[in-house]
PDB file of C-alpha atoms in Angstrom:
ATOM      1  CA  MET L1014      33.321 152.511 123.062  1.00 88.00           C
ATOM      2  CA  ALA L1015      35.162 155.138 121.132  1.00 94.00           C
ATOM      3  CA  LEU L1016      34.013 158.237 119.314  1.00 96.00           C
ATOM      4  CA  VAL L1017      35.682 158.789 115.932  1.00 97.00           C
ATOM      5  CA  ARG L1018      35.191 161.393 113.224  1.00 97.00           C
ATOM      6  CA  ASP L1019      35.427 160.729 109.502  1.00 97.00           C
ATOM      7  CA  GLY L1020      36.715 163.063 106.794  1.00 96.00           C
ATOM      8  CA  ALA L1021      33.194 164.438 106.268  1.00 96.00           C
ATOM      9  CA  ASN L1022      33.207 165.514 109.926  1.00 96.00           C
ATOM     10  CA  ARG L1023      30.575 162.938 110.916  1.00 97.00           C
ATOM     11  CA  GLU L1024      30.866 161.382 114.362  1.00 97.00           C
ATOM     12  CA  TRP L1025      30.659 157.625 114.833  1.00 98.00           C
ATOM     13  CA  LEU L1026      30.466 155.661 118.071  1.00 98.00           C
ATOM     14  CA  VAL L1027      32.563 152.528 117.685  1.00 98.00           C
ATOM     15  CA  SER L1028      31.193 149.845 119.963  1.00 97.00           C
ATOM     16  CA  ILE L1029      31.731 146.111 119.676  1.00 97.00           C
ATOM     17  CA  ASN L1030      29.478 143.454 121.161  1.00 97.00           C
ATOM     18  CA  LEU L1031      28.447 139.955 120.091  1.00 97.00           C
ATOM     19  CA  GLY L1032      25.872 141.348 117.667  1.00 97.00           C
ATOM     20  CA  THR L1033      28.588 143.430 116.029  1.00 97.00           C
ATOM     21  CA  VAL L1034      30.942 140.431 115.944  1.00 97.00           C
ATOM     22  CA  LYS L1035      28.297 138.348 114.151  1.00 98.00           C
ATOM     23  CA  ARG L1036      27.470 141.115 111.656  1.00 98.00           C
ATOM     24  CA  VAL L1037      31.170 141.634 110.792  1.00 98.00           C
ATOM     25  CA  LYS L1038      31.838 137.893 110.542  1.00 97.00           C
ATOM     26  CA  ASP L1039      28.794 137.260 108.325  1.00 98.00           C
ATOM     27  CA  ALA L1040      29.701 140.148 106.001  1.00 98.00           C
ATOM     28  CA  THR L1041      33.493 139.906 105.855  1.00 96.00           C
ATOM     29  CA  GLY L1042      34.552 136.563 107.295  1.00 95.00           C
ATOM     30  CA  HIS L1043      36.605 138.319 109.988  1.00 94.00           C
ATOM     31  CA  ASN L1044      35.900 137.021 113.492  1.00 93.00           C
ATOM     32  CA  LEU L1045      36.586 139.943 115.833  1.00 93.00           C
ATOM     33  CA  ALA L1046      36.161 137.627 118.824  1.00 91.00           C
ATOM     34  CA  ALA L1047      39.172 135.629 117.617  1.00 88.00           C
ATOM     35  CA  VAL L1048      41.670 138.456 117.051  1.00 84.00           C
ATOM     36  CA  LEU L1049      43.683 137.270 120.037  1.00 78.00           C
ATOM     37  CA  ASP L1050      44.236 133.873 118.404  1.00 78.00           C
ATOM     38  CA  ASN L1051      47.223 132.984 116.230  1.00 71.00           C
ATOM     39  CA  ARG L1052      49.457 135.715 117.617  1.00 65.00           C
ATOM     40  CA  PHE L1053      47.099 138.481 116.499  1.00 71.00           C
ATOM     41  CA  ALA L1054      47.280 137.449 112.834  1.00 78.00           C
ATOM     42  CA  ALA L1055      43.599 138.344 112.412  1.00 81.00           C
ATOM     43  CA  LEU L1056      44.127 141.796 113.923  1.00 81.00           C
ATOM     44  CA  ALA L1057      47.126 142.374 111.670  1.00 82.00           C
ATOM     45  CA  THR L1058      45.133 141.277 108.620  1.00 85.00           C
ATOM     46  CA  ILE L1059      42.312 143.682 109.425  1.00 89.00           C
ATOM     47  CA  THR L1060      44.438 146.697 110.362  1.00 87.00           C
ATOM     48  CA  SER L1061      47.245 146.445 107.806  1.00 86.00           C
ATOM     49  CA  ASP L1062      45.023 146.924 104.747  1.00 91.00           C
ATOM     50  CA  MET L1063      43.226 150.281 104.873  1.00 94.00           C
ATOM     51  CA  LEU L1064      40.452 149.196 102.515  1.00 95.00           C
ATOM     52  CA  GLU L1065      39.850 146.009 104.477  1.00 95.00           C
ATOM     53  CA  PHE L1066      39.895 147.921 107.749  1.00 95.00           C
ATOM     54  CA  VAL L1067      37.376 150.538 106.599  1.00 97.00           C
ATOM     55  CA  ASN L1068      35.188 147.761 105.194  1.00 97.00           C
ATOM     56  CA  VAL L1069      35.188 146.092 108.645  1.00 97.00           C
ATOM     57  CA  LEU L1070      34.532 149.506 110.181  1.00 98.00           C
ATOM     58  CA  TRP L1071      31.540 149.903 107.859  1.00 98.00           C
ATOM     59  CA  TRP L1072      30.003 146.674 109.167  1.00 98.00           C
ATOM     60  CA  ILE L1073      30.638 147.761 112.751  1.00 98.00           C
ATOM     61  CA  LEU L1074      28.954 151.106 112.089  1.00 98.00           C
ATOM     62  CA  GLU L1075      26.389 150.041 109.476  1.00 98.00           C
ATOM     63  CA  PRO L1076      23.346 150.501 111.758  1.00 98.00           C
ATOM     64  CA  GLN L1077      24.467 154.070 112.537  1.00 98.00           C
ATOM     65  CA  ALA L1078      25.204 154.744 108.873  1.00 98.00           C
ATOM     66  CA  THR L1079      21.780 153.502 107.834  1.00 98.00           C
ATOM     67  CA  ALA L1080      20.157 155.707 110.478  1.00 98.00           C
ATOM     68  CA  LYS L1081      22.138 158.697 109.139  1.00 98.00           C
ATOM     69  CA  GLY L1082      21.326 157.886 105.512  1.00 98.00           C
ATOM     70  CA  VAL L1083      24.993 157.290 104.658  1.00 98.00           C
ATOM     71  CA  THR L1084      25.601 154.745 101.894  1.00 98.00           C
ATOM     72  CA  GLN L1085      28.517 152.337 101.990  1.00 97.00           C
ATOM     73  CA  GLU L1086      30.132 154.177  99.077  1.00 97.00           C
ATOM     74  CA  ALA L1087      29.816 157.569 100.808  1.00 98.00           C
ATOM     75  CA  PHE L1088      31.135 156.010 104.011  1.00 98.00           C
ATOM     76  CA  LEU L1089      34.220 154.553 102.305  1.00 97.00           C
ATOM     77  CA  GLU L1090      34.910 157.839 100.530  1.00 97.00           C
ATOM     78  CA  SER L1091      34.996 159.715 103.831  1.00 97.00           C
ATOM     79  CA  TRP L1092      38.032 157.932 105.277  1.00 97.00           C
ATOM     80  CA  ALA L1093      41.636 158.882 104.550  1.00 95.00           C
ATOM     81  CA  GLY L1094      44.797 159.868 106.385  1.00 92.00           C
ATOM     82  CA  GLU L1095      44.169 161.233 109.875  1.00 94.00           C
ATOM     83  CA  SER L1096      40.614 159.923 110.054  1.00 96.00           C
ATOM     84  CA  ILE L1097      41.795 156.349 109.360  1.00 95.00           C
ATOM     85  CA  ASP L1098      44.480 156.655 112.023  1.00 92.00           C
ATOM     86  CA  SER L1099      41.900 157.909 114.508  1.00 94.00           C
ATOM     87  CA  ALA L1100      39.516 155.118 113.520  1.00 96.00           C
ATOM     88  CA  LEU L1101      42.227 152.491 114.047  1.00 93.00           C
ATOM     89  CA  THR L1102      42.798 153.758 117.569  1.00 92.00           C
ATOM     90  CA  GLY L1103      39.058 153.852 118.244  1.00 95.00           C
ATOM     91  CA  PHE L1104      38.597 150.367 116.809  1.00 95.00           C
ATOM     92  CA  VAL L1105      41.279 148.875 119.050  1.00 91.00           C
ATOM     93  CA  GLU L1106      39.858 150.732 122.060  1.00 92.00           C
ATOM     94  CA  ALA L1107      36.356 149.384 121.340  1.00 95.00           C
ATOM     95  CA  LEU L1108      37.735 145.914 120.677  1.00 93.00           C
ATOM     96  CA  GLY L1109      39.542 146.048 124.016  1.00 91.00           C
ATOM     97  CA  ASP L1110      36.288 147.006 125.735  1.00 93.00           C
ATOM     98  CA  PHE L1111      34.680 143.913 124.207  1.00 94.00           C
ATOM     99  CA  PHE L1112      37.119 141.506 125.865  1.00 91.00           C
ATOM    100  CA  PRO L1113      37.351 140.592 129.561  1.00 89.00           C
ATOM    101  CA  PRO L1114      40.076 142.499 131.492  1.00 86.00           C
ATOM    102  CA  ARG L1115      42.898 139.949 131.128  1.00 83.00           C
ATOM    103  CA  GLN L1116      42.466 139.649 127.403  1.00 85.00           C
ATOM    104  CA  ARG L1117      41.966 143.411 127.117  1.00 83.00           C
ATOM    105  CA  SER L1118      45.372 144.067 128.676  1.00 82.00           C
ATOM    106  CA  ILE L1119      47.011 141.651 126.228  1.00 81.00           C
ATOM    107  CA  LEU L1120      45.351 143.399 123.293  1.00 81.00           C
ATOM    108  CA  GLN L1121      46.322 146.854 124.565  1.00 78.00           C
ATOM    109  CA  ALA L1122      49.944 145.836 125.183  1.00 78.00           C
ATOM    110  CA  THR L1123      50.201 144.262 121.748  1.00 76.00           C
ATOM    111  CA  TRP L1124      48.664 147.290 120.034  1.00 75.00           C
ATOM    112  CA  THR L1125      51.104 149.567 121.863  1.00 76.00           C
ATOM    113  CA  LYS L1126      53.973 147.441 120.522  1.00 73.00           C
ATOM    114  CA  VAL L1127      52.543 147.542 117.007  1.00 71.00           C
ATOM    115  CA  ARG L1128      52.203 151.334 117.106  1.00 71.00           C
ATOM    116  CA  THR L1129      55.691 151.779 118.583  1.00 71.00           C
ATOM    117  CA  SER L1130      57.164 149.551 115.892  1.00 69.00           C
ATOM    118  CA  THR L1131      55.285 151.423 113.167  1.00 69.00           C
ATOM    119  CA  ASP L1132      56.470 154.775 114.534  1.00 70.00           C
ATOM    120  CA  ARG L1133      60.079 153.538 114.578  1.00 73.00           C
ATOM    121  CA  MET L1134      59.854 152.303 110.987  1.00 71.00           C
ATOM    122  CA  ALA L1135      58.390 155.639 109.889  1.00 68.00           C
ATOM    123  CA  ALA L1136      61.115 157.581 111.692  1.00 74.00           C
ATOM    124  CA  LYS L1137      63.794 155.374 110.168  1.00 73.00           C
ATOM    125  CA  ALA L1138      62.347 155.785 106.671  1.00 75.00           C
ATOM    126  CA  VAL L1139      62.419 159.578 107.049  1.00 75.00           C
ATOM    127  CA  LEU L1140      66.057 159.503 108.119  1.00 71.00           C
ATOM    128  CA  GLU L1141      67.198 157.314 105.236  1.00 66.00           C
TER     129      GLU L1141
END
């Protein structure tokens, strides 16, 4: 589980279990339980498109949003910049918690490589 905060300063507890996996898959077609398949292609698809990622995040957090009276539109409008970056980290942390330890370590190592690569590309772009 991971606690994240959106741009409207609302706190969300990101937690993934089989109920969450089913809800996300039914709504978006993304199978969170299969993100380790195909060399993390599914994870890359979800996390590389900010709109797609926040849409998946909505379906993870939809029960909390409903309880708080937050519409999907208001939810989507509250994510940008730093809050998306924080949510990505929280999402991967929660996803790691979903998997058994061996798979969790693979996910964490891969995410570390993705973030390191992204940081290098950003640094290089600034220097050029």
